[in-house]
XYZ file of C-alpha atoms in Angstrom:
306
model
C 40.387 2.006 10.962
C 40.453 -0.137 14.109
C 38.963 2.714 16.158
C 36.196 3.185 13.575
C 35.270 -0.511 13.617
C 35.293 -0.475 17.430
C 33.012 2.573 17.417
C 30.632 0.734 15.043
C 30.426 -2.258 17.360
C 29.883 -0.147 20.475
C 27.215 2.036 18.857
C 25.274 -0.944 17.476
C 25.432 -2.810 20.787
C 24.445 0.321 22.719
C 21.346 1.022 20.617
C 20.173 -2.581 20.809
C 20.616 -2.751 24.595
C 18.736 0.526 25.048
C 15.911 -0.701 22.809
C 15.741 -3.979 24.764
C 15.502 -2.043 28.019
C 12.867 0.380 26.697
C 10.522 -2.430 25.653
C 10.075 -3.407 29.306
C 9.527 0.156 30.566
C 6.272 2.153 30.689
C 5.648 4.490 27.766
C 7.974 7.498 27.752
C 7.418 10.854 26.074
C 9.429 13.990 25.399
C 6.678 16.006 27.095
C 7.818 14.602 30.445
C 11.634 14.387 30.223
C 12.122 14.112 34.001
C 10.000 10.948 34.150
C 11.811 9.551 31.096
C 15.214 10.038 32.715
C 14.002 8.558 35.993
C 12.750 5.425 34.241
C 15.797 4.790 32.063
C 18.308 5.503 34.838
C 16.576 2.816 36.900
C 17.266 0.167 34.251
C 20.687 -1.567 34.486
C 20.315 -2.804 30.905
C 19.750 0.727 29.625
C 22.758 2.000 31.596
C 24.886 -0.704 29.964
C 23.716 0.453 26.544
C 24.455 4.092 27.322
C 27.968 3.177 28.536
C 28.565 1.367 25.233
C 27.459 4.483 23.330
C 29.728 6.686 25.459
C 32.670 4.377 24.717
C 31.831 4.652 21.009
C 32.006 8.423 21.390
C 35.575 8.086 22.705
C 36.560 5.891 19.768
C 35.013 8.419 17.387
C 37.290 11.150 18.759
C 40.318 9.053 17.798
C 38.936 8.495 14.295
C 38.406 12.205 13.592
C 42.008 12.975 14.500
C 43.372 10.688 11.795
C 40.794 10.376 8.984
C 38.984 12.892 6.756
C 35.345 13.438 7.682
C 33.938 11.742 4.570
C 36.173 8.688 5.030
C 35.160 8.322 8.668
C 31.451 8.465 7.822
C 31.850 5.825 5.135
C 33.359 3.444 7.690
C 30.878 4.297 10.438
C 27.906 3.409 8.241
C 29.192 -0.151 7.790
C 27.903 -0.721 11.314
C 24.354 -0.816 9.891
C 24.848 -4.445 8.937
C 25.821 -5.384 12.490
C 22.904 -3.356 13.851
C 20.349 -5.198 11.692
C 21.838 -8.584 12.666
C 21.775 -7.747 16.384
C 18.211 -6.425 16.128
C 17.033 -9.656 14.522
C 18.915 -11.824 17.028
C 18.282 -9.963 20.304
C 15.062 -8.045 19.600
C 13.270 -10.377 17.192
C 12.704 -7.539 14.711
C 12.075 -8.397 11.078
C 12.514 -6.061 8.116
C 10.295 -6.145 5.053
C 11.643 -6.922 1.594
C 11.324 -3.282 0.565
C 13.243 -2.162 3.642
C 16.014 -4.700 3.017
C 16.410 -3.424 -0.535
C 16.508 0.142 0.813
C 19.211 -0.726 3.358
C 21.203 -2.459 0.628
C 20.936 0.633 -1.566
C 22.077 2.830 1.338
C 25.128 0.629 1.896
C 25.889 0.765 -1.844
C 25.557 4.555 -1.804
C 27.943 4.948 1.088
C 30.332 2.445 -0.491
C 30.534 4.890 -3.398
C 31.601 7.558 -0.915
C 34.315 5.268 0.467
C 35.571 4.419 -3.039
C 35.844 8.133 -3.766
C 38.568 8.417 -1.129
C 42.259 8.161 -1.901
C 44.879 7.761 0.792
C 47.360 10.614 0.851
C 45.299 12.951 -1.314
C 42.515 13.720 1.189
C 43.419 16.330 3.768
C 42.437 16.155 7.445
C 41.420 19.588 8.669
C 41.310 20.504 12.352
C 39.645 23.922 12.391
C 36.671 25.819 10.997
C 35.368 29.395 11.403
C 32.993 29.537 14.369
C 30.543 31.736 12.474
C 30.280 29.159 9.701
C 29.765 26.301 12.167
C 26.920 28.183 13.883
C 25.391 29.158 10.530
C 25.261 25.463 9.597
C 24.310 23.984 12.971
C 21.645 26.304 14.406
C 19.132 25.918 11.518
C 19.787 22.157 11.525
C 18.967 21.918 15.230
C 15.787 23.952 14.780
C 14.763 21.814 11.797
C 15.371 18.573 13.672
C 13.325 19.624 16.716
C 10.494 20.901 14.483
C 10.395 17.687 12.420
C 10.325 15.548 15.552
C 7.461 17.608 16.983
C 5.534 17.273 13.720
C 5.996 13.485 13.778
C 4.784 13.381 17.393
C 1.636 15.323 16.522
C 0.831 12.993 13.634
C 1.292 9.819 15.695
C -1.199 11.070 18.292
C -3.981 11.034 15.701
C -6.300 8.090 15.994
C -6.978 5.811 13.035
C -3.544 6.623 11.590
C -1.299 3.830 10.318
C 1.625 3.079 12.680
C 4.764 4.935 11.657
C 7.954 3.104 10.709
C 10.074 5.805 12.337
C 11.625 7.366 9.217
C 10.656 10.894 10.305
C 11.948 10.261 13.822
C 15.193 8.911 12.384
C 15.702 11.955 10.153
C 15.015 14.362 13.039
C 17.379 12.640 15.472
C 19.923 12.196 12.669
C 20.067 15.971 12.169
C 20.834 16.450 15.868
C 23.484 13.755 15.821
C 24.944 15.291 12.658
C 25.468 18.535 14.551
C 26.909 16.489 17.423
C 29.308 14.819 14.997
C 30.572 18.227 13.856
C 30.998 19.123 17.522
C 33.060 15.975 18.086
C 35.196 16.849 15.073
C 35.781 20.319 16.538
C 36.642 18.944 19.982
C 39.114 16.487 18.452
C 41.076 19.415 17.013
C 41.852 20.675 20.528
C 43.263 17.305 21.568
C 46.297 18.051 19.402
C 47.071 21.256 21.282
C 50.122 21.342 23.514
C 49.269 21.722 27.170
C 46.048 20.648 28.849
C 45.265 24.096 30.256
C 45.518 25.853 26.905
C 43.444 23.147 25.201
C 40.631 23.412 27.778
C 40.617 27.219 27.681
C 40.470 27.261 23.894
C 37.747 24.626 23.865
C 35.530 26.585 26.272
C 35.790 29.646 24.023
C 34.571 27.634 21.035
C 30.929 26.667 20.301
C 31.679 22.923 20.263
C 31.084 21.966 23.936
C 27.795 23.886 23.977
C 26.620 22.219 20.777
C 27.435 18.857 22.344
C 25.518 19.726 25.513
C 22.426 20.737 23.526
C 22.482 17.737 21.203
C 23.298 15.409 24.078
C 20.338 16.526 26.192
C 17.761 16.774 23.391
C 19.139 13.785 21.488
C 18.901 11.574 24.579
C 15.243 12.376 25.246
C 14.170 12.328 21.597
C 16.008 9.139 20.658
C 14.699 7.134 23.640
C 11.079 8.055 22.974
C 11.521 7.219 19.270
C 13.299 3.930 19.999
C 10.466 2.788 22.236
C 7.852 3.460 19.535
C 9.692 2.202 16.451
C 11.892 -0.667 15.325
C 15.593 -0.177 16.020
C 16.407 -2.044 12.793
C 14.836 0.819 10.803
C 15.071 3.996 12.860
C 18.788 3.591 13.669
C 19.874 3.003 10.026
C 17.863 6.057 8.928
C 19.349 8.143 11.747
C 22.854 6.888 10.943
C 22.491 7.628 7.239
C 21.272 11.182 7.859
C 24.087 11.761 10.357
C 26.741 10.409 8.000
C 25.530 12.367 4.972
C 25.121 15.556 6.989
C 28.597 15.250 8.458
C 30.264 14.161 5.222
C 28.761 16.972 3.127
C 28.464 19.946 5.493
C 31.431 18.906 7.628
C 33.673 18.653 4.586
C 32.632 22.128 3.464
C 32.759 23.700 6.943
C 36.197 22.346 7.826
C 37.598 23.053 4.368
C 38.363 19.469 3.374
C 38.372 19.746 -0.420
C 36.266 17.528 -2.678
C 38.129 15.156 -5.040
C 39.633 16.744 -8.155
C 39.551 13.486 -10.095
C 36.273 13.352 -12.122
C 35.607 9.671 -11.348
C 36.087 10.079 -7.587
C 33.986 13.242 -7.573
C 31.202 11.463 -9.509
C 31.262 8.551 -7.036
C 30.975 10.867 -4.028
C 28.148 12.942 -5.500
C 26.262 9.901 -6.854
C 26.495 8.142 -3.491
C 25.090 11.164 -1.706
C 22.195 11.564 -4.159
C 21.363 7.843 -4.042
C 21.265 7.733 -0.237
C 18.983 10.795 -0.036
C 16.693 9.356 -2.726
C 16.382 6.056 -0.855
C 15.482 7.873 2.363
C 12.724 9.803 0.590
C 11.329 6.610 -0.973
C 11.296 4.479 2.193
C 7.837 3.519 3.545
C 6.576 5.919 6.187
C 4.073 3.512 7.802
C 4.178 -0.103 8.927
C 1.780 -2.540 7.367
C -1.030 -3.461 9.762
C -0.739 -6.916 11.218
C -2.856 -9.468 9.319
C -6.004 -10.401 11.150
C -6.785 -14.032 11.721
C -9.715 -15.308 9.594
C -12.931 -15.842 11.531
C -13.394 -19.388 12.768
C -16.470 -21.229 11.534
C -19.024 -22.014 14.224
C -18.703 -25.419 15.821
C -21.513 -27.640 14.732
C -23.478 -29.144 17.608
C -25.474 -32.294 17.309
C -29.089 -31.676 18.106
C -30.446 -34.109 20.653
C -33.954 -35.473 20.203
C -35.947 -36.642 23.183
C -36.580 -40.381 23.311
């Protein structure tokens, strides 16, 4: 539990610091990843944010060794509250009433998932068939990259309302969901006896290669999306997609059984359905900024010659 709360804090702080750094950088794009990396690596603030995210990754490894996947995701998503508070305080971002209701509904949905857990009855699995992992992950990666590209093409159209970042968040969330399954797989090798055997077994598995792919593509895609959209919206959407993806597909892939008790099963399924429904109903475009009313002309006193 302590490791999960630490991971929440580090992830929220890391995203906010990266967003703060990106606002002062020239526009970045996934079409020029070398320039993007050169710009962000030259920002000390961005490097601090990335180090916080990397530390959160280490804490996440500890969590997956001791908690079931669904339980871990329920705790991770509590970091959304801290993320929204930090975004308002450090970035000056404001969420609309509709978005606040949506975030509240997402937290309620994932609270249902947490309430569906029961200590001692939920098993923690440490292995999954490689073929099943690839069958789940490869289409998800392709879908995430395609969705991100589609969102990029739509934002390049003129006269189109500015996007809130929901599509970007879903696309990056799919990649991070695959990354989360990779972290779960890597954590299983940390229990092996002997460092040499653990490293050899890990290199024969698909997990390090999934992490390399999602790390490279996720870095470029998330930074471009963060620069365009509000962190207080895109990160909660990304986090929700990642948590649901990992909780549902990870539980099935790693063979962690669903609850047998009807009430707990209903809570877990209802929470999942509610969170997906909220994501689909969230606004896809920001409201245009209100224009100031035209000022009346200043009356001038007409001078008459003496």
